[in-house]
Coordinates of C-alpha atoms in Angstrom, one line a residue:
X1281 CA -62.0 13.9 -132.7
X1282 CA -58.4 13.6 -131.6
X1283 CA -59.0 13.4 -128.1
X1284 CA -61.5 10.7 -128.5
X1285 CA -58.7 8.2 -130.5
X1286 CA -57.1 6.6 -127.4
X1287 CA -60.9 5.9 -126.3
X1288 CA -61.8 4.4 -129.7
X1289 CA -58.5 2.4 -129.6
X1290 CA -58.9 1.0 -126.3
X1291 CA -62.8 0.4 -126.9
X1292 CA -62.1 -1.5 -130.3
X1293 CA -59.4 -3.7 -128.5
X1294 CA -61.8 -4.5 -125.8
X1295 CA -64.6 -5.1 -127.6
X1296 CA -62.8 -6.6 -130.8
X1297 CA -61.3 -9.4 -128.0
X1298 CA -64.7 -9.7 -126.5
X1299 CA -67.0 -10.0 -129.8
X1300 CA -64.4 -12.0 -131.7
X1301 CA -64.8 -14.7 -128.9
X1302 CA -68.5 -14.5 -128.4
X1303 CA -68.5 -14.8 -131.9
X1304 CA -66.4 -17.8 -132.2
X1305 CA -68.6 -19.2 -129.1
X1306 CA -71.8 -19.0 -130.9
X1307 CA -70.6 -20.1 -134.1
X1308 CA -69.3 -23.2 -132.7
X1309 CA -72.4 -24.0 -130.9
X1310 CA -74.6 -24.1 -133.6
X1311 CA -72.6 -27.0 -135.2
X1312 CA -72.4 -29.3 -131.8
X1313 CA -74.1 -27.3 -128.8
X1314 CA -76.8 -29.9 -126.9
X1315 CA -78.7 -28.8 -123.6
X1316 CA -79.4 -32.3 -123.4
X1317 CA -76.3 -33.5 -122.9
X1318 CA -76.0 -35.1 -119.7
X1319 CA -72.4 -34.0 -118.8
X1320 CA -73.3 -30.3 -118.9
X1321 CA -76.0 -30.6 -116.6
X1322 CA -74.2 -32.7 -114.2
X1323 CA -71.4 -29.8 -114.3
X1324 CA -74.2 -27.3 -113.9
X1325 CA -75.9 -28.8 -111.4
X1326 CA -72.3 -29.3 -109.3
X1327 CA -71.3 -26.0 -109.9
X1328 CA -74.8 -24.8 -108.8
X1329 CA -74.6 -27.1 -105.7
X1330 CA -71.4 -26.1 -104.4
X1331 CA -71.6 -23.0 -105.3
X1332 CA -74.6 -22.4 -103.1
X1333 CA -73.3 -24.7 -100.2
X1334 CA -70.2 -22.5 -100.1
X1335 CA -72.0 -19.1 -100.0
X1336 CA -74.3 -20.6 -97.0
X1337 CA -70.8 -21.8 -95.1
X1338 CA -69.4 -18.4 -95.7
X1339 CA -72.1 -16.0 -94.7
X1340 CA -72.9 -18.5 -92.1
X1341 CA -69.6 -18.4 -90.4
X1342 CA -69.1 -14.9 -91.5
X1343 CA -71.9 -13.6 -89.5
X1344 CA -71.1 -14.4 -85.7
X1345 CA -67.4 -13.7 -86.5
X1346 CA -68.3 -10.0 -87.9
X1347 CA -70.6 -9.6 -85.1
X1348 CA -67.8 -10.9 -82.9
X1349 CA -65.5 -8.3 -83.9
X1350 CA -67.6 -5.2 -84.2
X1351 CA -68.5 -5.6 -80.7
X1352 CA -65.2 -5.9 -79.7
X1353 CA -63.7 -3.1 -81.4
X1354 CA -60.5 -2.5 -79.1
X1355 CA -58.4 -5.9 -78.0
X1356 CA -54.8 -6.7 -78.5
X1357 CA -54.0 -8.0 -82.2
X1358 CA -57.0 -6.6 -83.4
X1359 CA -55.6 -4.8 -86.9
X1360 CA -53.2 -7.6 -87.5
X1361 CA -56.0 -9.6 -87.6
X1362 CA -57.9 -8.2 -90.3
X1363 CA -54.8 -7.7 -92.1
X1364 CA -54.4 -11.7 -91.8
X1365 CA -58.2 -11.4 -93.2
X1366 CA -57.0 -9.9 -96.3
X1367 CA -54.4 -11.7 -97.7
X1368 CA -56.6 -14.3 -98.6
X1369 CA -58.3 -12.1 -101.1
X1370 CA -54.8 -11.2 -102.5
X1371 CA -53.1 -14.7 -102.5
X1372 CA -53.2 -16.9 -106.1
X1373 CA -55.4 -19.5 -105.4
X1374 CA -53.1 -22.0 -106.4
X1375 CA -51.1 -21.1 -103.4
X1376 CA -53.6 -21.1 -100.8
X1377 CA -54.8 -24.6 -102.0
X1378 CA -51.1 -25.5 -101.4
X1379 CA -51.6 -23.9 -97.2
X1380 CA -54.9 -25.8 -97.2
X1381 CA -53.2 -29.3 -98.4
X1382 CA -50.2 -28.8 -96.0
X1383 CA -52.5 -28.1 -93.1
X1384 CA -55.3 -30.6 -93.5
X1385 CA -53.6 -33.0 -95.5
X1386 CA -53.1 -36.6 -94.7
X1387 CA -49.7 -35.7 -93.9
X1388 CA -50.5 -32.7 -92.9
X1389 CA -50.1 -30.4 -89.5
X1390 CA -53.5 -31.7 -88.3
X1391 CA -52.8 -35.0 -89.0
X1392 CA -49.1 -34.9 -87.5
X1393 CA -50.6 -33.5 -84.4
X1394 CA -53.5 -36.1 -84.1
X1395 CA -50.9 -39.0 -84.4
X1396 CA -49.1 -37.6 -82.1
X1397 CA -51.7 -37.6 -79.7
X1398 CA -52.6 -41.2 -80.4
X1399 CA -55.8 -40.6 -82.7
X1400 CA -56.7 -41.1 -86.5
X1401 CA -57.1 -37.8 -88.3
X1402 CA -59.0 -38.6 -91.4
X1403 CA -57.2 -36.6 -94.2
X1404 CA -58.2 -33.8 -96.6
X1405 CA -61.1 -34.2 -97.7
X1406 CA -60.9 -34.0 -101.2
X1407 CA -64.3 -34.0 -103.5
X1408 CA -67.2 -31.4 -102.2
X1409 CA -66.0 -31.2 -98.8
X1410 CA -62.3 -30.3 -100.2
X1411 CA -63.9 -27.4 -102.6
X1412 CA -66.6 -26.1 -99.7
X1413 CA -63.1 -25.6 -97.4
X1414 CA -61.1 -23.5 -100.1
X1415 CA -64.1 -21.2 -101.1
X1416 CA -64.7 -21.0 -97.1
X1417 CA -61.1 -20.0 -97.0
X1418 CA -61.6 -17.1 -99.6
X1419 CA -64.7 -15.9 -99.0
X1420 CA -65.2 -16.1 -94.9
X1421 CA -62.2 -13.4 -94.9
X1422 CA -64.4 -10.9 -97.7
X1423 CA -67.5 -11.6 -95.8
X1424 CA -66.3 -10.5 -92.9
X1425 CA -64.4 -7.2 -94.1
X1426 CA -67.6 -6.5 -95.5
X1427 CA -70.2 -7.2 -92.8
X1428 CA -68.2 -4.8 -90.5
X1429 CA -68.7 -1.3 -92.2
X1430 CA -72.3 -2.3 -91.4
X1431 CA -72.4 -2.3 -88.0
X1432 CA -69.7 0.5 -88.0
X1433 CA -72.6 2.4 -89.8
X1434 CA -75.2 2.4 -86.6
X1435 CA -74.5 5.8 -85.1
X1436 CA -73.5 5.7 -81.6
X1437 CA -76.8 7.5 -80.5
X1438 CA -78.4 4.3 -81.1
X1439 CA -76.4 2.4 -79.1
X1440 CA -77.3 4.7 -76.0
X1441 CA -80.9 5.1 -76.8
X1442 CA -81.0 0.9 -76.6
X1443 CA -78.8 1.2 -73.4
X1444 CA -81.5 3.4 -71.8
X1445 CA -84.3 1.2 -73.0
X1446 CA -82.6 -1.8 -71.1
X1447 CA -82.5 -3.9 -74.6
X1448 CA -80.7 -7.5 -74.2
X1449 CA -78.7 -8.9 -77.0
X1450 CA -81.9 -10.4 -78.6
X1451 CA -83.7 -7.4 -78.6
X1452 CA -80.5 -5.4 -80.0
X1453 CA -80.2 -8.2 -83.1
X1454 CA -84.2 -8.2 -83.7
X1455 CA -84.7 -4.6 -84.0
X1456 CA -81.4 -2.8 -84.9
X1457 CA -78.8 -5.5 -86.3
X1458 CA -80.8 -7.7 -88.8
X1459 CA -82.8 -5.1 -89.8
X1460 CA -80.1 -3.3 -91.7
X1461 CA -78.0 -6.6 -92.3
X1462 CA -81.1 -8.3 -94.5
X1463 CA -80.9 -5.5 -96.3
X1464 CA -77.1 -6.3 -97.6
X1465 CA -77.1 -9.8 -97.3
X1466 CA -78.5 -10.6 -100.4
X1467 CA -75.7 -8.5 -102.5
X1468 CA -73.1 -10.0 -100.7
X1469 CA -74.2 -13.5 -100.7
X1470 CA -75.0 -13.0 -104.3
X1471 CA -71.1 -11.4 -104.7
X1472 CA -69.9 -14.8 -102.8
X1473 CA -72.1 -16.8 -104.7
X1474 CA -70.6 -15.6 -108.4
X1475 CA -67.2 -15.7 -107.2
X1476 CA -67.9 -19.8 -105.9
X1477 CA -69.3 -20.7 -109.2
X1478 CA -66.5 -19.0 -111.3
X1479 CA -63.8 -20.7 -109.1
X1480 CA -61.4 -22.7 -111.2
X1481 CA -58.1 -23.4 -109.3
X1482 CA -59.6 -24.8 -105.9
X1483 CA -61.8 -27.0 -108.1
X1484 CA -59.3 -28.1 -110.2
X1485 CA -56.6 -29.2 -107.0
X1486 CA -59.2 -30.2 -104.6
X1487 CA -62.0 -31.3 -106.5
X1488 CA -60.3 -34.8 -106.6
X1489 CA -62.2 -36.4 -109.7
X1490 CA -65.2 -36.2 -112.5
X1491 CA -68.0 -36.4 -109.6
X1492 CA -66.4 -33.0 -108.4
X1493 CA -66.5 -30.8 -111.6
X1494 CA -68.1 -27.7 -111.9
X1495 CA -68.5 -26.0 -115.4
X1496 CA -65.1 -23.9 -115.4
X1497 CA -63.2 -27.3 -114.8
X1498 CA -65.5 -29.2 -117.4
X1499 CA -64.4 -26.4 -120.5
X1500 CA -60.7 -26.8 -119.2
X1501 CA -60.9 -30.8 -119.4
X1502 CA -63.1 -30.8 -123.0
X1503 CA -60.1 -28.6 -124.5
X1504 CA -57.1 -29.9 -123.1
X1505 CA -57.8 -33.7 -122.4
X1506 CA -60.9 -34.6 -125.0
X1507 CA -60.4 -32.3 -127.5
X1508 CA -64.2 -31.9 -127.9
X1509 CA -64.2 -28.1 -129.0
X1510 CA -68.0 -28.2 -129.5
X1511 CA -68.6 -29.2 -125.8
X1512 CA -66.3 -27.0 -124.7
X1513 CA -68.4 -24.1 -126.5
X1514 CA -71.7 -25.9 -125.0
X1515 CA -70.2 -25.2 -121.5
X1516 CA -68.6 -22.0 -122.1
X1517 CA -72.0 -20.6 -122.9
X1518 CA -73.6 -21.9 -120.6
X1519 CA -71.3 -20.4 -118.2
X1520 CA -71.3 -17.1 -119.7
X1521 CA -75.5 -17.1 -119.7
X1522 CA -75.1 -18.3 -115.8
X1523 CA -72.1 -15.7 -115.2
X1524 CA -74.0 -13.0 -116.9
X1525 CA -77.2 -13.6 -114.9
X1526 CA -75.3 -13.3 -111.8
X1527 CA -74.0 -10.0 -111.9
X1528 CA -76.9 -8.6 -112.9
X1529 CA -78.8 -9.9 -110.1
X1530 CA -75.6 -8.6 -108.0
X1531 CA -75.9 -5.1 -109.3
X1532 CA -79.5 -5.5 -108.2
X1533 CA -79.0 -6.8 -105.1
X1534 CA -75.9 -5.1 -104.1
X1535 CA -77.2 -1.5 -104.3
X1536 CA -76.3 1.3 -101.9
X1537 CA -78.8 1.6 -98.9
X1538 CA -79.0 4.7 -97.0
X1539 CA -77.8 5.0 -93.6
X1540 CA -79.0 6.5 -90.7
X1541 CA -76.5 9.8 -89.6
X1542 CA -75.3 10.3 -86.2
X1543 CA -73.1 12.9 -84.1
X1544 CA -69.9 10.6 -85.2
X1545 CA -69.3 9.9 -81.1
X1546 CA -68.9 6.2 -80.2
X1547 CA -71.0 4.6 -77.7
X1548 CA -70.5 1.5 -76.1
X1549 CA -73.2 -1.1 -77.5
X1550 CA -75.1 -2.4 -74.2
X1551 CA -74.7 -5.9 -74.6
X1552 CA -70.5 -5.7 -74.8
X1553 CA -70.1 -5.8 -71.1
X1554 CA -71.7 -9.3 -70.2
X1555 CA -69.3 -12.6 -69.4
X1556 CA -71.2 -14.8 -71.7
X1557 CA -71.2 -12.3 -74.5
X1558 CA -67.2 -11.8 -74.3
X1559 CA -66.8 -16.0 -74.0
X1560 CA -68.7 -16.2 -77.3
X1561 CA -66.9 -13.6 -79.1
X1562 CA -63.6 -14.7 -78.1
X1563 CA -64.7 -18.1 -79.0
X1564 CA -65.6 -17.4 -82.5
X1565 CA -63.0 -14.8 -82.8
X1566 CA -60.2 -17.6 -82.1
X1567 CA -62.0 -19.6 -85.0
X1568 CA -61.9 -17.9 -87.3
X1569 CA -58.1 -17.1 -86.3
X1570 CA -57.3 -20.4 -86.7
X1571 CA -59.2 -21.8 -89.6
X1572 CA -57.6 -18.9 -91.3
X1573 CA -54.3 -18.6 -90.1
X1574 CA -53.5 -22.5 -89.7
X1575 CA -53.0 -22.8 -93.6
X1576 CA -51.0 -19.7 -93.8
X1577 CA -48.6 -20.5 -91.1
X1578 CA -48.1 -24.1 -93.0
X1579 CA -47.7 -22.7 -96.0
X1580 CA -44.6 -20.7 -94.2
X1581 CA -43.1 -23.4 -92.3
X1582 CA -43.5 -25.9 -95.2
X1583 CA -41.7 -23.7 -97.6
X1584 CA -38.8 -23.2 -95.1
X1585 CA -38.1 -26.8 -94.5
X1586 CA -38.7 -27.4 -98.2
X1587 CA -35.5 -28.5 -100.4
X1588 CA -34.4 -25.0 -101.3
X1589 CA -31.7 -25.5 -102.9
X1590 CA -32.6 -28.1 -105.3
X1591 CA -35.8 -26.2 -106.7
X1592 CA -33.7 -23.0 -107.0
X1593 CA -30.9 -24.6 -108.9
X1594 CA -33.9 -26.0 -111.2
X1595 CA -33.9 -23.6 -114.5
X1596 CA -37.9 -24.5 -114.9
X1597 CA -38.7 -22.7 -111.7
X1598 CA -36.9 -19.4 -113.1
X1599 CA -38.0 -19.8 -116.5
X1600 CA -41.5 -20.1 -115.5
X1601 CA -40.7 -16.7 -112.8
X1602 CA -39.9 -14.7 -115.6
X1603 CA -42.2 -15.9 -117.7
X1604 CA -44.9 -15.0 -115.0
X1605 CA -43.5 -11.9 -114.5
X1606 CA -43.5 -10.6 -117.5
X1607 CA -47.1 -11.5 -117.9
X1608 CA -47.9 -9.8 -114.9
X1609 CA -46.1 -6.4 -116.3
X1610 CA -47.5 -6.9 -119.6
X1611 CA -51.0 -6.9 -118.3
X1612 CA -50.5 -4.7 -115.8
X1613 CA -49.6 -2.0 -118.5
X1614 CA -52.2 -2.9 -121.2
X1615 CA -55.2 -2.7 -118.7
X1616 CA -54.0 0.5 -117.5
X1617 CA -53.4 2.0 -121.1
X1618 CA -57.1 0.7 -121.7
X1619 CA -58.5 2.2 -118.4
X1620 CA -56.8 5.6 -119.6
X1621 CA -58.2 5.5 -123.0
X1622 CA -61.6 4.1 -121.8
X1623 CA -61.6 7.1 -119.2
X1624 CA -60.4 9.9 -121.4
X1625 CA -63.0 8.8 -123.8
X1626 CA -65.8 8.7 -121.2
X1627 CA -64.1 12.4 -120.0
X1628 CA -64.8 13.8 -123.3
X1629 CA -68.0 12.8 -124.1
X1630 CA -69.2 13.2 -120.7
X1631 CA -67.9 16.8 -119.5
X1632 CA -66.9 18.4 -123.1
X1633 CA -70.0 17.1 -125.4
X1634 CA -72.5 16.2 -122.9
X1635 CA -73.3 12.9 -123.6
X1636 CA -73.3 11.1 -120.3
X1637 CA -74.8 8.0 -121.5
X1638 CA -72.5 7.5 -124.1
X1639 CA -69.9 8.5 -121.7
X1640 CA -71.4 5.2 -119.0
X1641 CA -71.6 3.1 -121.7
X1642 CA -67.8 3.5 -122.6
X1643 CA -66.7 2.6 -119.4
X1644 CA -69.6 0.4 -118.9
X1645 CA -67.8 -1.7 -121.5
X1646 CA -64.5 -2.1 -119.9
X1647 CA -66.6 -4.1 -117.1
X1648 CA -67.0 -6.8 -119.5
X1649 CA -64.4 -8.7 -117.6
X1650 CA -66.9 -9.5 -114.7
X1651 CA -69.1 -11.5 -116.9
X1652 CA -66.5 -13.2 -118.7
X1653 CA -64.5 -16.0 -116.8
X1654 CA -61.3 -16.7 -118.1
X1655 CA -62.3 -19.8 -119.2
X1656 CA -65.1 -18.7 -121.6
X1657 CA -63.0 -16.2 -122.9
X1658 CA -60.0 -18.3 -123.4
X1659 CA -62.2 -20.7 -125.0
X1660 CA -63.7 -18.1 -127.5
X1661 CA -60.3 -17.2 -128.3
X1662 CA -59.0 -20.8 -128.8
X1663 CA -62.2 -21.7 -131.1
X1664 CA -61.6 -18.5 -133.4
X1665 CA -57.7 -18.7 -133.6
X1666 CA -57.0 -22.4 -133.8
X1667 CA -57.4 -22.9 -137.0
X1668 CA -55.6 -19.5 -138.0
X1669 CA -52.3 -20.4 -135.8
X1670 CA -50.5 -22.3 -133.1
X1671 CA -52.3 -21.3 -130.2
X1672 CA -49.9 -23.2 -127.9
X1673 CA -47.1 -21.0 -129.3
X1674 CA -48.7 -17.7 -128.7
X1675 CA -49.6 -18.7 -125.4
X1676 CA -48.0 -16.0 -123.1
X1677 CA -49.8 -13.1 -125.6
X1678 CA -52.9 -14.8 -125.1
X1679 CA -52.7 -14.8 -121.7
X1680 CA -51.5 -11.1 -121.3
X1681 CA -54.5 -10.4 -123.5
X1682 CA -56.8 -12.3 -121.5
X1683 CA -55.6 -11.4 -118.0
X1684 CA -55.4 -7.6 -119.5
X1685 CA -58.9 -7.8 -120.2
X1686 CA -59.9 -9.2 -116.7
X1687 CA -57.4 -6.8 -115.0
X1688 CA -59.0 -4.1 -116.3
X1689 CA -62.5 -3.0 -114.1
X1690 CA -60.0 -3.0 -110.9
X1691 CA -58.1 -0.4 -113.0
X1692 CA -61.3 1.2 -114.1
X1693 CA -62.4 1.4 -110.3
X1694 CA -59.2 2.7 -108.9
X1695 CA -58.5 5.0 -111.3
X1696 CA -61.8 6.3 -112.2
X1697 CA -63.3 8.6 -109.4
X1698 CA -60.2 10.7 -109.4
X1699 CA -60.2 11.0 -112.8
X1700 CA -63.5 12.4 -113.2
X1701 CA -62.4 14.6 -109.7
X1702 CA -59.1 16.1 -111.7
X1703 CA -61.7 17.0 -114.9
X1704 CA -64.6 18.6 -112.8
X1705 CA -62.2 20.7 -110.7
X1706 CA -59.4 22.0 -112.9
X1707 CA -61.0 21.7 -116.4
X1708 CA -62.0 25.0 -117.0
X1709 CA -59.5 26.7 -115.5
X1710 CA -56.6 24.6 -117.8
X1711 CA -59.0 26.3 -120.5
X1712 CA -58.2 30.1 -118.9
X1713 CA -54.5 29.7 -118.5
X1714 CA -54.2 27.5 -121.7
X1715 CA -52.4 24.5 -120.1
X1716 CA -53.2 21.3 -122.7
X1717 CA -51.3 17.9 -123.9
X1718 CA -48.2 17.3 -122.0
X1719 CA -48.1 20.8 -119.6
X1720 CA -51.6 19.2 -118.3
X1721 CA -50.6 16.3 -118.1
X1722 CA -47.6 16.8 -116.1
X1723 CA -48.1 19.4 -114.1
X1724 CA -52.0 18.6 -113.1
X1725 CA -53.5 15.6 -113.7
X1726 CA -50.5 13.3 -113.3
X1727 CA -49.8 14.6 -109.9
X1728 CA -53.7 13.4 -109.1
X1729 CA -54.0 10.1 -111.1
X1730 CA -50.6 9.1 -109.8
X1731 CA -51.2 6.9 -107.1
X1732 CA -54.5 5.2 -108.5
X1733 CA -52.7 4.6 -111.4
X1734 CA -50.0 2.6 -109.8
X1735 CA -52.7 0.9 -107.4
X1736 CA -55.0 -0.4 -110.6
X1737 CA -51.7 -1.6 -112.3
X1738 CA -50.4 -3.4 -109.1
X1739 CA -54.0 -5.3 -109.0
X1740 CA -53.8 -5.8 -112.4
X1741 CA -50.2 -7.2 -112.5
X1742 CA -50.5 -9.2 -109.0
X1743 CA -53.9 -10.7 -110.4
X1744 CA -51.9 -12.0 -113.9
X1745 CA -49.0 -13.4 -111.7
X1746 CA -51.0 -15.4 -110.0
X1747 CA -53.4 -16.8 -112.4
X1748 CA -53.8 -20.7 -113.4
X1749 CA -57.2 -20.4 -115.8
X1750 CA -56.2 -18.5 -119.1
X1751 CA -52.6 -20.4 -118.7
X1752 CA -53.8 -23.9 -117.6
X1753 CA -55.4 -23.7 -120.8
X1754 CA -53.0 -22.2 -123.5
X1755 CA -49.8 -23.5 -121.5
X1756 CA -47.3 -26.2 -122.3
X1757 CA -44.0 -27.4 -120.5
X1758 CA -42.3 -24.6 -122.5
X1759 CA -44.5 -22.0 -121.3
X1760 CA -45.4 -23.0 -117.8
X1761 CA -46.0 -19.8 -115.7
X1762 CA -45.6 -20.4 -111.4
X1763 CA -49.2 -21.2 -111.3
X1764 CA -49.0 -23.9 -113.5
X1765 CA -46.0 -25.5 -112.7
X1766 CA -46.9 -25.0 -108.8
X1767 CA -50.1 -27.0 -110.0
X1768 CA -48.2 -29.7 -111.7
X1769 CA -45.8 -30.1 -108.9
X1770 CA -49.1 -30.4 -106.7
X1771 CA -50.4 -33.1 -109.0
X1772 CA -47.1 -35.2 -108.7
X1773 CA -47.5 -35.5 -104.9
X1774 CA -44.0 -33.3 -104.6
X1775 CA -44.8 -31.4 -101.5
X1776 CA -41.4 -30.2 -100.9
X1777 CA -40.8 -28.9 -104.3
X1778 CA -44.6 -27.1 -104.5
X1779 CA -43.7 -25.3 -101.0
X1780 CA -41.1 -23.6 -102.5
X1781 CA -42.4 -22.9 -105.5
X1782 CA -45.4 -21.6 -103.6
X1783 CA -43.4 -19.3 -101.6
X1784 CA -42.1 -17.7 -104.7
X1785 CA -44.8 -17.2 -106.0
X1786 CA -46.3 -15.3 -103.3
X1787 CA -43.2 -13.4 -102.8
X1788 CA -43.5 -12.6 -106.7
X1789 CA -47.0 -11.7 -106.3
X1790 CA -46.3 -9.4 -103.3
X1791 CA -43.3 -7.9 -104.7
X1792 CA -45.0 -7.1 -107.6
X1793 CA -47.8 -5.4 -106.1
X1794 CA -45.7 -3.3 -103.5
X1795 CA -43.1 -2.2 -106.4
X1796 CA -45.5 -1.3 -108.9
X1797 CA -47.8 0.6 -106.0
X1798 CA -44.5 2.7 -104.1
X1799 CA -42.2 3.1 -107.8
X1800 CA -45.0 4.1 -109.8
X1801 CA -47.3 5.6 -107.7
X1802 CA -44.5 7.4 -105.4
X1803 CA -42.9 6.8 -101.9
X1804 CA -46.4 8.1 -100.2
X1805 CA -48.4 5.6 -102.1
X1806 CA -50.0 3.0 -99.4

C-alpha cells in the first residue's frame, strides 16, 4: 500500500482540482444556465465557423507545401527550415500575435514597404480574417511536420516500381499519395480543428470586437467585464461538452495505420526531376518561408529598435518576469511530481498486481488536461472559491495549479514509455540483488528517466511562462505575468514597449526550456 501513496496523492489532487470545478460548473448552471440564450450560440457558432475555416486554410496550405518538401528532400537551408517550422508551436501566442501585428499591421513591414512603393496596403485585418491568419500561423507549421513522416513512410521500392511503370505526377498522387494521406487527414484536421476552437490569445488580440468572439473569449469577458458568473458557467460547459467531443472523435480519428515495410534504401520519386515540378515546389516552398518567417523576423527587428532602456528600467516589466518565472518553475515541478506519482501508481498496479486497466485508467486520468481548456477550468475554480476567498489574491497559485494540471499529459508523454521500459527490464532483477527505495532510484531508474524528466518539466514550465488564459482571468495590475502585461501593452497601441516585452518573454520562455532540459536532464540532453 505504500508504494501506491504518491499515486493516490497525485490522483486525488488531479481529480480533487478537476471534480471540485466540474462540480462548481454544474451547480451554477442549474441556477442560470439557458441554451437559448442568444449570445452563447452566436459564440458557438463563431467559434464553430472559424474554427473550421482555419483547419481548411491550414491543411489546405499544408498539403502542397509538405508535398513540396518531401519531394525535395536534399536543398540548401533545408533543416533550418523546419527548425523555423517549429518554433511556432513553441512560441506563447501572445508573442506571435505581436510578429503578426508588426508585420501586417497598418504600420507594419508590409505596409512600410507598399508606401514605399507608391501603393495602399490595406492594414491587418482584424475580425475573422485577423484570427484565420494567427491560427494559419500556428497550425500550417504542425501540419506540415506532420504530413511529412507520411510520405517518408512509402518505402523506396515503391518509388522505383512507379518509375518503371512510367507513372506521371497524377498518377503517383491518385494511387500512392492520397491513398495513404485520406487515411490521416482526418485525425490531423480533427487535432487542428480542437486546437482552433480552444484558441484564446489570438482571439482575444485579433479578434478586434463582440462580432469576433468565440466561446473561450465569451467566458473570459462574462467573468472579468459583466460579472455574469451564471453565463460564464452556461459557456464553460458548453465548451467543455464541445472540447470533450473533440478529442474523442481525435482519438478516433487519429489512430495508428499500418504501413507498408520496405528494404530502408531511398529511391528517387519519378516525378522529382521535371522543370515544372521543381518551379512549383520552390514556389510553394518560398511561401510558406515567408508567410512564416516574415512575422518572426519583425518580431526581431521590432524588438531591437524598441526603447530598451526605458522598458528595462520599468520595475513592472521585472516584476511581472519573476512573477512568470516562478510560475513556470512552480508548474513545471508539480506536473512532474504528479506524472511521477501518476506513473509509479500505474507501475504498480500494472506490472506488480496485474491490473492493467486500473493501471490505464490512472494515467488515463492525468489526460484530463486535454478536455479541459483553461478557461473552463479556471472558471470552475473561480465559481467554487469565490465566495470562500479572494480569488484575485491567490492568483499566481491558481494559475500554477491550473497550468500544473494542463502541463501535465506532455509530462505524462515524455516521461511515460521509459518509465514503463526501466520497470519491464530491470524489475526483476532489482528483486534478485535486492536494490529498492533510494539505491534504485539512484543507481537505475534515475539514470533512465533523467532526460525525459527534464524534457516533460521544460514543456511544462515553458508552456506556464507563456500562458495568458488562466492569468487573463485571475490577474490584476499586481499580479500581471509577461503575457498579460505584453497583452495590455498590445491593447494601449505601445508597439515599442510590447516589442520588448515580447522579446523577453521569448528569451524567458526559451531559456527556460533549454535550462531545465541541459541542468536537469544533463549536458547530453537534446
Amino acid at each position: 500500500m505504500l508504494r501506491l501513496l504518491p499515486g493516490l496523492a497525485a490522483l486525488a489532487l488531479v481529480l480533487g482540482l478537476a471534480d471540485e470545478a466540474l462540480a462548481a460548473l454544474v451547480l451554477e448552471a442549474g441556477t442560470g444556465l439557458r441554451l437559448d440564450d442568444p449570445w452563447l450560440k452566436r459564440a458557438l457558432v463563431f467559434t464553430l465557423e472559424q474554427a473550421g475555416l482555419s483547419t481548411a486554410l491550414s491543411l489546405g496550405f499544408a498539403l502542397p507545401v509538405a508535398r513540396a518538401l518531401a519531394r525535395r528532400p536534399r536543398f540548401p537551408g533545408r533543416g533550418w527550415l523546419l527548425r523555423l517550422f517549429g518554433l511556432p508551436l513553441v512560441m506563447p501566442a501572445i508573442v506571435a500575435v505581436f510578429g503578426l501585428v508588426a508585420a501586417y499591421g497598418s504600420g507594419g513591414w508590409l505596409a512600410r514597404a507598399a508606401a514605399a512603393a507608391g501603393l495602399e496596403w490595406p492594414g491587418f485585418p482584424y475580425g475573422l480574417g485577423g484570427i484565420l491568419l494567427g491560427h494559419v500561423f500556428f497550425n500550417l507549421p504542425l501540419a506540415v511536420r506532420l504530413l511529412l513522416p507520411l510520405w517518408a513512410s512509402v518505402p523506396g521500392e515503391t518509388w522505383r516500381l512507379a518509375a518503371q511503370l512510367g507513372m506521371g505526377p497524377w498518377a503517383l498522387w491518385r494511387l500512392i499519395e492520397w491513398p495513404l494521406l485520406r487515411q490521416a487527414l482526418p485525425g490531423i484536421a480533427a487535432l487542428v480543428f480542437t486546437l482552433c476552437s480552444t484558441s484564446f490569445a489570438v482571439v482575444l488580440a485579433l479578434g478586434g470586437g463582440p462580432a469576433a468572439t468565440t466561446l473561450e473569449v465569451a467566458i473570459y469577458q462574462a467573468l472579468r467585464f459583466d460579472f455574469d458568473p451564471p453565463r460564464a458557467v452556461g459557456l464553460a460547459l458548453v465548451q467543455l461538452a464541445l472540447c470533450s467531443a473533440l478529442v474523442l472523435l481525435g482519438q478516433r480519428l487519429g489512430a495508428a495505420m499500418p504501413q507498408p515495410e520496405g528494404s530502408g534504401r531511398m529511391h528517387p520519386r519519378p516525378d522529382a526531376a521535371g522543370r515544372l515540378g521543381r518551379a512549383c515546389d520552390a514556389l510553394w516552398i518560398a511561401l510558406a518561408f515567408a508567410f512564416v518567417g516574415l512575422p518572426l523576423a519583425a518580431l526581431v527587428a521590432e524588438s531591437l529598435d524598441g526603447p530598451w532602456r526605458d522598458v528595462l528600467a520599468d520595475a513592472r516589466l521585472w516584476k511581472a518576469a519573476g512573477l512568470s518565472l516562478a510560475i513556470a518553475l512552480g508548474a513545471g515541478a508539480l506536473a512532474l511530481a504528479l506524472a511521477f506519482g501518476l506513473l509509479l501508481a500505474s507501475r504498480e498496479l500494472g506490472l506488480r498486481r496485474h491490473r492493467p486497466r486500473l493501471a490505464v485508467a490512472v494515467e488515463a486520468a492525468g489526460m484530463l488536461g486535454l478536455a479541459l481548456p483553461p478557461l473552463v477550468l479556471g472558471t470552475g475554480l473561480f465559481v467554487w472559491l469565490a465566495p470562500r476567498l479572494d480569488v484575485f489574491a491567490w492568483a499566481p497559485a491558481l494559475v500554477v495549479a491550473i497550468a500544473a494540471l494542463l502541463g501535465l499529459p506532455y509530462a505524462l508523454r515524455a516521461l511515460g514509455p521509459h518509465f514503463r521500459a526501466v520497470a519491464e527490464r530491470h524489475d526483476r532483477l532489482c528483486a534478485s540483488l535486492g536494490l529498492a527505495g533510494w539505491n534504485r532510484l539512484r543507481l537505475v531508474e534515475w539514470p533512465a528517466w533523467r532526460q525525459p524528466a527534464a524534457l516533460g518539466a521544460a514543456l511544462a514550465a515553458a508552456l506556464a511562462a507563456g500562458d495568458l488564459g488562466a492569468i487573463a482571468l485571475f490577474g490584476t495590475p499586481e499580479t500581471a505575468t509577461l503575457p498579460l502585461l505584453l497583452y495590455q501593452r498590445l491593447g494601449s497601441y505601445q508597439m515599442g514597449a510590447a516589442a520588448v516585452t515580447a522579446a523577453v518573454l521569448l528569451a524567458l520562455c526559451l531559456g527556460l526550456f533549454a535550462a531545465l532540459e541541459r541542468g536537469l536532464g544533463g549536458r547530453d540532453a537534446r
